[in-house]
Rosetta silent file (secondary structure, phi, psi, omega in degrees, C-alpha in Angstrom):
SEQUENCE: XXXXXXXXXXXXXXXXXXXXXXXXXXXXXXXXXXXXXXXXXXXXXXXXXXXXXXXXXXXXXXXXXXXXXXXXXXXXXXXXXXXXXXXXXXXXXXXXXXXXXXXXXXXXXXXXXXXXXXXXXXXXXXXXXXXXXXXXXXXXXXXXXXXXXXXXXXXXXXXXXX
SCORE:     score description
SCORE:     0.000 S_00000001
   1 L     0.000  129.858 -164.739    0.000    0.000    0.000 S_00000001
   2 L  -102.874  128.885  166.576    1.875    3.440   -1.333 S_00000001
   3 L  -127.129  142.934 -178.729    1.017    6.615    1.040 S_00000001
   4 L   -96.314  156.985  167.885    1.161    9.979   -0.042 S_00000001
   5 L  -126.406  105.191  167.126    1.824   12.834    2.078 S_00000001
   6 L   -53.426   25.678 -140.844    0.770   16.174    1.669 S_00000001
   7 L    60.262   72.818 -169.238    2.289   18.951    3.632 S_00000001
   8 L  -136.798   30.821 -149.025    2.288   16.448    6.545 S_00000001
   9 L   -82.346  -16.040  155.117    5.727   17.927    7.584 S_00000001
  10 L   -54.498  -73.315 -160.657    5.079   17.394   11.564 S_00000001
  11 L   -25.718   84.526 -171.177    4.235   13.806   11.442 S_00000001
  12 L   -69.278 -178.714  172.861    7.112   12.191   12.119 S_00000001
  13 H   -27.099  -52.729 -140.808    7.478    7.886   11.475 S_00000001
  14 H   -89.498  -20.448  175.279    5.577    7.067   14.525 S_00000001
  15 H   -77.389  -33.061 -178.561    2.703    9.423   13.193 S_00000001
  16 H   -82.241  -19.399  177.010    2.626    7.894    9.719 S_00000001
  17 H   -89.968   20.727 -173.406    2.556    4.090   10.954 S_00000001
  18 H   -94.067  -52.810  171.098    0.066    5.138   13.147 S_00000001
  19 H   -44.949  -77.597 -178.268   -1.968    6.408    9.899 S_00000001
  20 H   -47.805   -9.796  169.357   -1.260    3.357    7.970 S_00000001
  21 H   -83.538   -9.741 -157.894   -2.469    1.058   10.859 S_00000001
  22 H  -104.515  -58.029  178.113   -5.621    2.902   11.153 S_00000001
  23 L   -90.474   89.773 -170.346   -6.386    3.864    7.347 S_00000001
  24 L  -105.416   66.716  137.572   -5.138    0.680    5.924 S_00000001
  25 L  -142.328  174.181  163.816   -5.374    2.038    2.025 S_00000001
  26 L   -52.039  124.437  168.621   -3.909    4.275   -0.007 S_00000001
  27 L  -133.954  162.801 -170.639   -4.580    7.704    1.129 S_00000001
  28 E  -127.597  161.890  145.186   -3.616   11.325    0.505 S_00000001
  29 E  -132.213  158.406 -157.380   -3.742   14.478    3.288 S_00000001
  30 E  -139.760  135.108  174.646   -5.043   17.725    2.390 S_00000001
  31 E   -84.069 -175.204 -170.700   -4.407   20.611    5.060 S_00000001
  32 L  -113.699   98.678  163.542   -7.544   22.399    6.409 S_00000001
  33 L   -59.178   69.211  174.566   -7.117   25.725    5.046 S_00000001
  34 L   -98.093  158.621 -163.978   -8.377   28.598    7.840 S_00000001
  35 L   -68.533  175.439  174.130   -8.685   32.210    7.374 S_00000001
  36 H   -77.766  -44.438 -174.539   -6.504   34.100   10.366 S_00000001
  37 H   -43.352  -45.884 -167.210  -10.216   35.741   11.518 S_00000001
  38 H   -89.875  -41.443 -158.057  -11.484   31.500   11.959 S_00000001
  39 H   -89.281    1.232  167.712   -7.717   30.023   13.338 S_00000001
  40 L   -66.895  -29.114 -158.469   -8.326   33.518   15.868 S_00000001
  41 L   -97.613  -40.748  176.444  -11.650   32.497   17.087 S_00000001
  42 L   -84.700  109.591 -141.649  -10.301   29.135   18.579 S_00000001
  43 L   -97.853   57.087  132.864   -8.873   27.851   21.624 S_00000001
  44 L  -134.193 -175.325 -147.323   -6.278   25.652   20.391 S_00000001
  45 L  -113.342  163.631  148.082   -3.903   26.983   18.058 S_00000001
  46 L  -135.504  112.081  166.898   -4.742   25.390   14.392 S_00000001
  47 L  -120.706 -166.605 -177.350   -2.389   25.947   11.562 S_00000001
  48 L   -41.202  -41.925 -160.203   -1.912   25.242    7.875 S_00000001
  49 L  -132.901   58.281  178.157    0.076   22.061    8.807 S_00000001
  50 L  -169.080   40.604 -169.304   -1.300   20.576   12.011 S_00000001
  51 L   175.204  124.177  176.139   -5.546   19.747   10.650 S_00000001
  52 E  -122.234  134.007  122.104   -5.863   17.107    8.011 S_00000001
  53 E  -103.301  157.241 -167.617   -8.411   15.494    5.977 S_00000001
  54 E   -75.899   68.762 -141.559   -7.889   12.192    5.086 S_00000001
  55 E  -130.699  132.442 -170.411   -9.041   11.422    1.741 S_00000001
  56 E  -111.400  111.123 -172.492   -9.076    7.551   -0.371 S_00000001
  57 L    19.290   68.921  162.129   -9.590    8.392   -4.234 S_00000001
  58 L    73.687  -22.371  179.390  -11.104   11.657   -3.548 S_00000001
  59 E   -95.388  125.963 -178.573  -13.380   10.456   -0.939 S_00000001
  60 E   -41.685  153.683  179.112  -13.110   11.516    2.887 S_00000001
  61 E  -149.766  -23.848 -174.074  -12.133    9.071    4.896 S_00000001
  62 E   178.266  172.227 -179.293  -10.820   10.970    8.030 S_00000001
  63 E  -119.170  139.306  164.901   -9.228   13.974    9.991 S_00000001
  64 E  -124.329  144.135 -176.984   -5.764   14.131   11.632 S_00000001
  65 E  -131.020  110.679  173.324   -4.593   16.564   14.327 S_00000001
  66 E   -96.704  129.169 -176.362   -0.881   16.806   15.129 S_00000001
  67 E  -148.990  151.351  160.807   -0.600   18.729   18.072 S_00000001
  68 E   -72.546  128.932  156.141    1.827   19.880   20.884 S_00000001
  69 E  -164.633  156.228 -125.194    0.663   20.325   24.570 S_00000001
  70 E  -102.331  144.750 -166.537    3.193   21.231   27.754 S_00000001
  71 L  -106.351  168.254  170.720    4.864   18.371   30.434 S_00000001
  72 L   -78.668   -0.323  133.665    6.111   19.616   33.570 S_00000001
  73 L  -105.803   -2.309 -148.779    9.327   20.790   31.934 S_00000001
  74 L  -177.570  176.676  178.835    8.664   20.363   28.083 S_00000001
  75 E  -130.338  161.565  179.677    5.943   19.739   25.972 S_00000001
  76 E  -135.592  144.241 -164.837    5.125   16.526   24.171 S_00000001
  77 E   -99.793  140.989 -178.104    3.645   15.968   20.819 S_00000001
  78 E  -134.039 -178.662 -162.976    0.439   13.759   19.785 S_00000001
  79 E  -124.414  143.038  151.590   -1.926   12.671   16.928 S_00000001
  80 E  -107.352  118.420  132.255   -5.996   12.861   16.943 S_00000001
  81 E   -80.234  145.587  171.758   -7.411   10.737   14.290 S_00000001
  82 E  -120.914  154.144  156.035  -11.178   11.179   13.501 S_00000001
  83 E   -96.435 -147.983 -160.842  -13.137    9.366   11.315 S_00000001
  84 L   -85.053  -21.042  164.236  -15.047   11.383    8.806 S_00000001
  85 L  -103.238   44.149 -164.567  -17.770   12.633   10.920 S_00000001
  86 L    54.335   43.672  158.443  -15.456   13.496   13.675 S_00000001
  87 E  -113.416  123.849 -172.334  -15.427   11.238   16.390 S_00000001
  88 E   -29.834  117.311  172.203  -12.234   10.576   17.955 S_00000001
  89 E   -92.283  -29.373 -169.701  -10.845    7.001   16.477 S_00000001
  90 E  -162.511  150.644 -158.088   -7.384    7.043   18.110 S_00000001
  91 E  -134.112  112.930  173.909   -5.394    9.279   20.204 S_00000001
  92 E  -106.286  145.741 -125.734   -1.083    8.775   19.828 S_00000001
  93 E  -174.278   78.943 -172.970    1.332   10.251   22.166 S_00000001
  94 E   -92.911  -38.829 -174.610    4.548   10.603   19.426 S_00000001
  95 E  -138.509  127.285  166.967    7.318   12.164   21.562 S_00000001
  96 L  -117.417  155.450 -165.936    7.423   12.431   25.082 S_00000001
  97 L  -131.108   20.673 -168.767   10.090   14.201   26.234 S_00000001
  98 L  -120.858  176.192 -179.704   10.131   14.039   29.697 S_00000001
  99 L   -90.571  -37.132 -163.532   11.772   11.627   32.359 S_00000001
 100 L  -131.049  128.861  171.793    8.832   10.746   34.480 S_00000001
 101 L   149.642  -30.584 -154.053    5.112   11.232   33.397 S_00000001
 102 H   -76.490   14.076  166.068    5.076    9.045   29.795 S_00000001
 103 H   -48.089  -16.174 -168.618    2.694    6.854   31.561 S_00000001
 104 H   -89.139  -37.689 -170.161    0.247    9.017   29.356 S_00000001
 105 H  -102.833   39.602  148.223    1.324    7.546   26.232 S_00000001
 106 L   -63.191  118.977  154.472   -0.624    3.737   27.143 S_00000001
 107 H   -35.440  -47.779  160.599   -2.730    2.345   24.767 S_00000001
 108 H   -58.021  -24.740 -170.882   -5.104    1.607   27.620 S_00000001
 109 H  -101.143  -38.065  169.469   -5.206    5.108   29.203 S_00000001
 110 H   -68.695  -15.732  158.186   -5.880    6.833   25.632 S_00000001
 111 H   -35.866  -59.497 -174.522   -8.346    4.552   25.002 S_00000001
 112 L   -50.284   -6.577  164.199  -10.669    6.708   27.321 S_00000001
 113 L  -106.623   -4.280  127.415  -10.883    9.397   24.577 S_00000001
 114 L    37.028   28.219 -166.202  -11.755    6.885   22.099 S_00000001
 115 L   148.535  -21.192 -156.011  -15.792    7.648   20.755 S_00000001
 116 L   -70.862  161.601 -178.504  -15.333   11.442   22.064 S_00000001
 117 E  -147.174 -178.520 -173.557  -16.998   14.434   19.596 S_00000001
 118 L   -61.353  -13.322  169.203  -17.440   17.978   19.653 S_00000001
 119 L  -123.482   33.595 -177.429  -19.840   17.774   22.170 S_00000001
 120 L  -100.080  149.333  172.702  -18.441   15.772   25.173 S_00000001
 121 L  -146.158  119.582  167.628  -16.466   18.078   27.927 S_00000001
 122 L  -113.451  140.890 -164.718  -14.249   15.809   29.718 S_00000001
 123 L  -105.080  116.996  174.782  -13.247   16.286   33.286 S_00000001
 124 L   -65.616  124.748  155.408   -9.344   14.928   34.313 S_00000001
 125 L   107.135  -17.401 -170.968  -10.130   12.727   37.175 S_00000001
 126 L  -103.794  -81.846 -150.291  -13.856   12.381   36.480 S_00000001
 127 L  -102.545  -62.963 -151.067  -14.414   11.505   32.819 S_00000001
 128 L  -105.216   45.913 -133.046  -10.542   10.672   32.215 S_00000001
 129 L   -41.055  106.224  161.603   -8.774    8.399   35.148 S_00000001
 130 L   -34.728  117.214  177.441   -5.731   10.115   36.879 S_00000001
 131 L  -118.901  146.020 -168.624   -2.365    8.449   36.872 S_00000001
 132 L   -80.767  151.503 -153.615    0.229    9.324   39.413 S_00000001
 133 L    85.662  -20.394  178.102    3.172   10.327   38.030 S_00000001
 134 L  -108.968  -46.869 -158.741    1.318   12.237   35.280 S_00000001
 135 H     8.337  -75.000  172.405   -0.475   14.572   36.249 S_00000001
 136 H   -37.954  -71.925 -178.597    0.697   17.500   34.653 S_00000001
 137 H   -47.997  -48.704 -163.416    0.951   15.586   31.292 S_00000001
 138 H   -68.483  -61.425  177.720   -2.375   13.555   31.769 S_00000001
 139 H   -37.679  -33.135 -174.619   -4.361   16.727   32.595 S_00000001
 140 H   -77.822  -44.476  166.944   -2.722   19.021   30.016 S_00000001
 141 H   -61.535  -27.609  170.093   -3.820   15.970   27.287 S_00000001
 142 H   -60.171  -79.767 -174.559   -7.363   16.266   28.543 S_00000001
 143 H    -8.893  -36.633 -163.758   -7.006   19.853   28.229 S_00000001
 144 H   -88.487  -32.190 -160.701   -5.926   19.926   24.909 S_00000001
 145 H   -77.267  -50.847 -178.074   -8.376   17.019   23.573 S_00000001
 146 H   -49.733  -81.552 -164.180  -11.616   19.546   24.957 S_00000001
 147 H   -55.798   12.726  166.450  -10.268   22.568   23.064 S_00000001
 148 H   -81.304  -56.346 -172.731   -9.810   20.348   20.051 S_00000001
 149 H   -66.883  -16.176 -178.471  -12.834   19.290   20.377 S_00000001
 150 H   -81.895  -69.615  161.304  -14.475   22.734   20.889 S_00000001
 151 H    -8.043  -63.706 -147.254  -12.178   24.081   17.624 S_00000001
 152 H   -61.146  -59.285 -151.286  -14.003   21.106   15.953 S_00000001
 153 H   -93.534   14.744  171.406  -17.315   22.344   16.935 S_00000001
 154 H   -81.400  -69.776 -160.135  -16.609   26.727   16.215 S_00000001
 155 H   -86.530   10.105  155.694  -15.862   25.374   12.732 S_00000001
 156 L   -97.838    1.658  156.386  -18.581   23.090   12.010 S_00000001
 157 L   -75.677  -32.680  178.141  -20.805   26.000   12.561 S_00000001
 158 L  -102.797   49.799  168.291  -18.609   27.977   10.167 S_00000001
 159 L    16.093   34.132  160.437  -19.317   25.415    7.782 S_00000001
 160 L   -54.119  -34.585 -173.368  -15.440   24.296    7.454 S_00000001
 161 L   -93.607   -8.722 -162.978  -16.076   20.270    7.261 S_00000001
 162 L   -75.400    0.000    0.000  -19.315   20.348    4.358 S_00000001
């Protein structure tokens, strides 16, 4: 299976075999192209080259989100995959960069956002199960996942996804 890459210039290895395990065809990404007035309006940062669709001979197939968010010294970078109407499919943890904390990047503990959409608000410790040793890090990825998810739903009002 041959995959193209678009202006996918974050995504390091662990982000593209992540794709291919998920999207198992051929696929292309296309950035999400926002105006400065719409990437202004949102609280997570969104740029040219960090908001994907996903697309299998021309047809949608999914969304990708590369995103940064801050460690108790450092920040560490992760993937959102969506399917096509935006519900979380998989959640990746590609570089942690810290000594103690990468307990966050379990297959089992990212599971819990797993199904989430623009209209779930998840509470660290509530909604998302606290692991010691993490804190910072677990709490900052909930953080990060709501205002994704909020983004998601400012620009399906502003008709960005039809």
């Amino acid at each position: 299976m041959a995959i193209h890459f678009q202006s996918f210039g974050q995504v390091s290895k662990k982000g593209e075999k992540e794709l291919n395990s998920i999207f198992q065809v051929e696929y292309i990404t296309e950035p999400i192209k926002l105006s400065e007035q719409q990437k202004n309006s949102l609280p997570l940062k969104i740029s040219d080259n960090t908001f994907f669709k996903i697309k299998n001979n021309g047809q949608l197939i999914g969304y990708a989100y590369i995103g940064t968010a801050p460690s108790k010294d450092n920040f560490f970078d992760y993937l959102v995959v969506f399917d096509k109407d935006l519900i979380i499919s998989k959640i990746k943890v590609l570089t942690y960069r810290e000594n103690y904390g990468g307990e966050i990047s379990s297959k089992r503990w990212l599971q819990q956002f797993t199904g989430k959409t623009k209209g779930d608000k998840l509470l660290y410790e509530k909604d998302i199960i606290a692991i010691s040793g993490a804190t910072i890090s677990a709490n900052s990825l909930t953080t990060a996942v709501n205002n994704l998810l909020n983004s998601i739903a400012i620009l399906q009002q502003q008709n960005v996804f039809k």
